[in-house]
Amino acid sequence: MNEDGACLFRALADQIYGDQELHYMVRSSCMDYIVKNKDFFAAYVTEDFDKYVARKRIWNVHGNHLEIQALSEMYNRTIEVYCYEIEPINIFNGSRMSSDEPIRLSYHRMCHYNSISNPNNPSVGVGLGLPSYHTTDLNRRRMVDAVRASEELLIEQTMLEDKIKATDWEATNEAIEEEVARESYIQYFRDAERRLKPQGAIAGSSSTITSAVCLSPRASRRGSMSPKGPMSPKGSCSPKGAFILFGLVFKLFIIGYNYFQPLRDQVHAL
């Protein structure tokens, strides 16, 4: 709590409202309660009662035992004051016995109060007279939060696994489609090659005839072969030339086949 003279009321505001900045509200309610019960509290005041109340209403004036007793009665909660010991040095009880969690304060250096909260049994709001108000069971809340976090984690893991499976399924489908397309492509060329084999045989015969025509030996007038006969380089086509000629003819045939193939497919489709 801030050390500004309002530490007692700050500690009570933290215990009652959960916010020490509401100390002015606690102080005002406390002094109003003392005024209403003047007959009881005046016996414990050693100065003029009205002056005492007026002085205690100032926001930075320290509170003492009289205000603690008034606050205990106001909120009907026991107030325990601790000072460097595990046992309280002072206990203030309300007008009626209550089973609610007590308000615990620590007292330091004979001039400063702090708030002591029990994390396993929160008591904010107890003593305000709220109807049907119950303090939050921290253990139950922790269990609910843990269950919710576990469910959210399970949902996230399930979504991630589904995404991974979907990604694997898509990759498998793509691989299958690529394999089918590859097999279809290979099969298409196999069929094309099978259809071109008879055409290739005809082209081979034509090239053979052409090669035979190229062999033009020079015969003598007597019907005998000239010294520069068929074996002469000038009188025959070389095997290399015949092979090149056959390749050209075959390429021309393939080009023509590829050119007319789409037209034939369209005709078949019609």
Short mmCIF file of N, CA and C in Angstrom, two decimals, residues 51-122:
data_model
loop_
_atom_site.label_atom_id
_atom_site.label_comp_id
_atom_site.label_asym_id
_atom_site.label_seq_id
_atom_site.Cartn_x
_atom_site.Cartn_y
_atom_site.Cartn_z
N LYS A 51 -14.23 17.57 16.44
CA LYS A 51 -12.93 17.90 15.87
C LYS A 51 -12.18 16.63 15.44
N TYR A 52 -12.33 15.59 16.24
CA TYR A 52 -11.68 14.30 15.91
C TYR A 52 -12.21 13.78 14.57
N VAL A 53 -13.52 13.77 14.43
CA VAL A 53 -14.13 13.27 13.19
C VAL A 53 -13.72 14.14 12.00
N ALA A 54 -13.73 15.45 12.18
CA ALA A 54 -13.35 16.34 11.08
C ALA A 54 -11.90 16.11 10.67
N ARG A 55 -11.03 15.89 11.64
CA ARG A 55 -9.63 15.64 11.31
C ARG A 55 -9.44 14.30 10.61
N LYS A 56 -10.17 13.29 11.04
CA LYS A 56 -10.02 11.96 10.44
C LYS A 56 -10.62 11.88 9.03
N ARG A 57 -11.45 12.81 8.67
CA ARG A 57 -12.02 12.81 7.31
C ARG A 57 -11.00 13.30 6.27
N ILE A 58 -9.94 13.93 6.70
CA ILE A 58 -8.90 14.37 5.76
C ILE A 58 -8.21 13.13 5.19
N TRP A 59 -8.00 13.11 3.88
CA TRP A 59 -7.63 11.87 3.18
C TRP A 59 -6.27 11.31 3.59
N ASN A 60 -5.33 12.16 4.10
CA ASN A 60 -3.99 11.66 4.40
C ASN A 60 -3.70 11.59 5.90
N VAL A 61 -4.76 11.56 6.72
CA VAL A 61 -4.59 11.43 8.16
C VAL A 61 -4.63 9.94 8.52
N HIS A 62 -3.69 9.50 9.35
CA HIS A 62 -3.61 8.09 9.72
C HIS A 62 -4.85 7.65 10.50
N GLY A 63 -5.22 6.38 10.28
CA GLY A 63 -6.27 5.76 11.07
C GLY A 63 -5.65 4.97 12.22
N ASN A 64 -6.46 4.65 13.25
CA ASN A 64 -5.95 3.90 14.40
C ASN A 64 -6.97 2.85 14.83
N HIS A 65 -6.85 2.38 16.05
CA HIS A 65 -7.67 1.28 16.54
C HIS A 65 -9.16 1.61 16.49
N LEU A 66 -9.53 2.84 16.74
CA LEU A 66 -10.94 3.21 16.74
C LEU A 66 -11.56 2.99 15.35
N GLU A 67 -10.85 3.39 14.31
CA GLU A 67 -11.35 3.21 12.94
C GLU A 67 -11.38 1.73 12.55
N ILE A 68 -10.38 0.96 13.03
CA ILE A 68 -10.38 -0.47 12.72
C ILE A 68 -11.60 -1.16 13.33
N GLN A 69 -11.93 -0.81 14.57
CA GLN A 69 -13.09 -1.39 15.21
C GLN A 69 -14.38 -1.01 14.47
N ALA A 70 -14.46 0.24 14.04
CA ALA A 70 -15.64 0.69 13.29
C ALA A 70 -15.75 -0.05 11.96
N LEU A 71 -14.65 -0.26 11.28
CA LEU A 71 -14.68 -0.98 10.00
C LEU A 71 -15.06 -2.44 10.21
N SER A 72 -14.60 -3.06 11.28
CA SER A 72 -14.97 -4.44 11.57
C SER A 72 -16.48 -4.56 11.78
N GLU A 73 -17.05 -3.61 12.47
CA GLU A 73 -18.50 -3.65 12.69
C GLU A 73 -19.26 -3.32 11.41
N MET A 74 -18.74 -2.39 10.63
CA MET A 74 -19.41 -2.01 9.38
C MET A 74 -19.58 -3.19 8.44
N TYR A 75 -18.51 -3.90 8.20
CA TYR A 75 -18.51 -5.00 7.23
C TYR A 75 -18.78 -6.35 7.88
N ASN A 76 -18.97 -6.35 9.21
CA ASN A 76 -19.25 -7.58 9.94
C ASN A 76 -18.22 -8.67 9.61
N ARG A 77 -16.96 -8.27 9.66
CA ARG A 77 -15.87 -9.21 9.41
C ARG A 77 -14.78 -8.99 10.45
N THR A 78 -14.20 -10.08 10.87
CA THR A 78 -13.08 -10.01 11.83
C THR A 78 -11.86 -9.42 11.14
N ILE A 79 -11.17 -8.54 11.84
CA ILE A 79 -9.94 -7.94 11.31
C ILE A 79 -8.78 -8.39 12.19
N GLU A 80 -7.81 -9.04 11.56
CA GLU A 80 -6.63 -9.53 12.26
C GLU A 80 -5.43 -8.68 11.86
N VAL A 81 -4.66 -8.23 12.86
CA VAL A 81 -3.48 -7.40 12.63
C VAL A 81 -2.25 -8.21 13.00
N TYR A 82 -1.31 -8.32 12.05
CA TYR A 82 -0.07 -9.08 12.26
C TYR A 82 1.11 -8.12 12.26
N CYS A 83 2.11 -8.48 13.08
CA CYS A 83 3.31 -7.64 13.17
C CYS A 83 4.53 -8.55 13.33
N TYR A 84 5.08 -9.00 12.20
CA TYR A 84 6.30 -9.82 12.17
C TYR A 84 6.12 -11.16 12.89
N GLU A 85 4.91 -11.63 13.04
CA GLU A 85 4.65 -12.92 13.68
C GLU A 85 3.56 -13.63 12.90
N ILE A 86 3.53 -14.98 13.09
CA ILE A 86 2.48 -15.75 12.41
C ILE A 86 1.16 -15.68 13.16
N GLU A 87 1.18 -15.20 14.38
CA GLU A 87 -0.03 -15.02 15.16
C GLU A 87 -0.38 -13.54 15.20
N PRO A 88 -1.67 -13.19 15.08
CA PRO A 88 -2.05 -11.78 15.10
C PRO A 88 -1.80 -11.14 16.47
N ILE A 89 -1.40 -9.89 16.44
CA ILE A 89 -1.18 -9.16 17.70
C ILE A 89 -2.47 -8.53 18.20
N ASN A 90 -3.45 -8.43 17.33
CA ASN A 90 -4.73 -7.83 17.73
C ASN A 90 -5.83 -8.35 16.82
N ILE A 91 -6.99 -8.59 17.39
CA ILE A 91 -8.13 -9.09 16.65
C ILE A 91 -9.33 -8.21 16.98
N PHE A 92 -9.98 -7.68 15.93
CA PHE A 92 -11.15 -6.86 16.10
C PHE A 92 -12.35 -7.62 15.56
N ASN A 93 -13.37 -7.75 16.37
CA ASN A 93 -14.57 -8.48 15.98
C ASN A 93 -15.73 -7.53 15.77
N GLY A 94 -16.62 -7.93 14.86
CA GLY A 94 -17.79 -7.14 14.58
C GLY A 94 -18.85 -7.33 15.66
N SER A 95 -19.99 -6.76 15.38
CA SER A 95 -21.09 -6.86 16.35
C SER A 95 -21.65 -8.26 16.41
N ARG A 96 -21.49 -9.01 15.34
CA ARG A 96 -21.97 -10.40 15.30
C ARG A 96 -20.84 -11.29 14.80
N MET A 97 -20.87 -12.52 15.28
CA MET A 97 -19.86 -13.47 14.84
C MET A 97 -20.15 -13.87 13.40
N SER A 98 -19.11 -13.98 12.61
CA SER A 98 -19.26 -14.31 11.19
C SER A 98 -18.27 -15.39 10.81
N SER A 99 -18.68 -16.24 9.86
CA SER A 99 -17.81 -17.30 9.38
C SER A 99 -17.07 -16.90 8.11
N ASP A 100 -17.22 -15.64 7.71
CA ASP A 100 -16.53 -15.17 6.51
C ASP A 100 -15.03 -15.09 6.73
N GLU A 101 -14.30 -15.08 5.64
CA GLU A 101 -12.84 -14.95 5.71
C GLU A 101 -12.49 -13.63 6.39
N PRO A 102 -11.60 -13.67 7.39
CA PRO A 102 -11.24 -12.42 8.08
C PRO A 102 -10.41 -11.50 7.21
N ILE A 103 -10.44 -10.23 7.55
CA ILE A 103 -9.57 -9.25 6.90
C ILE A 103 -8.24 -9.25 7.64
N ARG A 104 -7.15 -9.45 6.91
CA ARG A 104 -5.82 -9.55 7.53
C ARG A 104 -4.97 -8.36 7.11
N LEU A 105 -4.39 -7.71 8.11
CA LEU A 105 -3.52 -6.56 7.89
C LEU A 105 -2.17 -6.82 8.54
N SER A 106 -1.14 -6.25 7.96
CA SER A 106 0.20 -6.30 8.56
C SER A 106 0.60 -4.89 8.98
N TYR A 107 1.24 -4.81 10.12
CA TYR A 107 1.61 -3.51 10.71
C TYR A 107 3.13 -3.41 10.76
N HIS A 108 3.67 -2.33 10.14
CA HIS A 108 5.12 -2.19 10.01
C HIS A 108 5.58 -0.85 10.59
N ARG A 109 6.74 -0.91 11.23
CA ARG A 109 7.44 0.29 11.71
C ARG A 109 6.54 1.19 12.57
N MET A 110 5.53 0.61 13.17
CA MET A 110 4.64 1.32 14.09
C MET A 110 3.86 2.46 13.43
N CYS A 111 3.80 2.43 12.07
CA CYS A 111 3.09 3.54 11.42
C CYS A 111 2.48 3.19 10.07
N HIS A 112 2.63 1.93 9.62
CA HIS A 112 2.18 1.62 8.25
C HIS A 112 1.44 0.28 8.23
N TYR A 113 0.33 0.25 7.46
CA TYR A 113 -0.48 -0.95 7.29
C TYR A 113 -0.38 -1.45 5.85
N ASN A 114 -0.38 -2.77 5.73
CA ASN A 114 -0.43 -3.42 4.43
C ASN A 114 -1.54 -4.46 4.42
N SER A 115 -1.96 -4.83 3.22
CA SER A 115 -3.02 -5.83 3.06
C SER A 115 -2.42 -7.21 2.88
N ILE A 116 -2.99 -8.20 3.58
CA ILE A 116 -2.57 -9.59 3.44
C ILE A 116 -3.75 -10.37 2.85
N SER A 117 -3.54 -10.95 1.66
CA SER A 117 -4.61 -11.68 0.96
C SER A 117 -4.30 -13.16 0.93
N ASN A 118 -5.34 -13.95 1.05
CA ASN A 118 -5.23 -15.40 0.95
C ASN A 118 -5.55 -15.80 -0.49
N PRO A 119 -4.55 -16.22 -1.28
CA PRO A 119 -4.80 -16.52 -2.69
C PRO A 119 -5.73 -17.71 -2.90
N ASN A 120 -5.81 -18.60 -1.91
CA ASN A 120 -6.66 -19.78 -2.05
C ASN A 120 -8.09 -19.55 -1.57
N ASN A 121 -8.34 -18.39 -0.97
CA ASN A 121 -9.69 -18.10 -0.49
C ASN A 121 -9.95 -16.60 -0.64
N PRO A 122 -10.17 -16.13 -1.86
CA PRO A 122 -10.39 -14.70 -2.07
C PRO A 122 -11.67 -14.24 -1.39
#
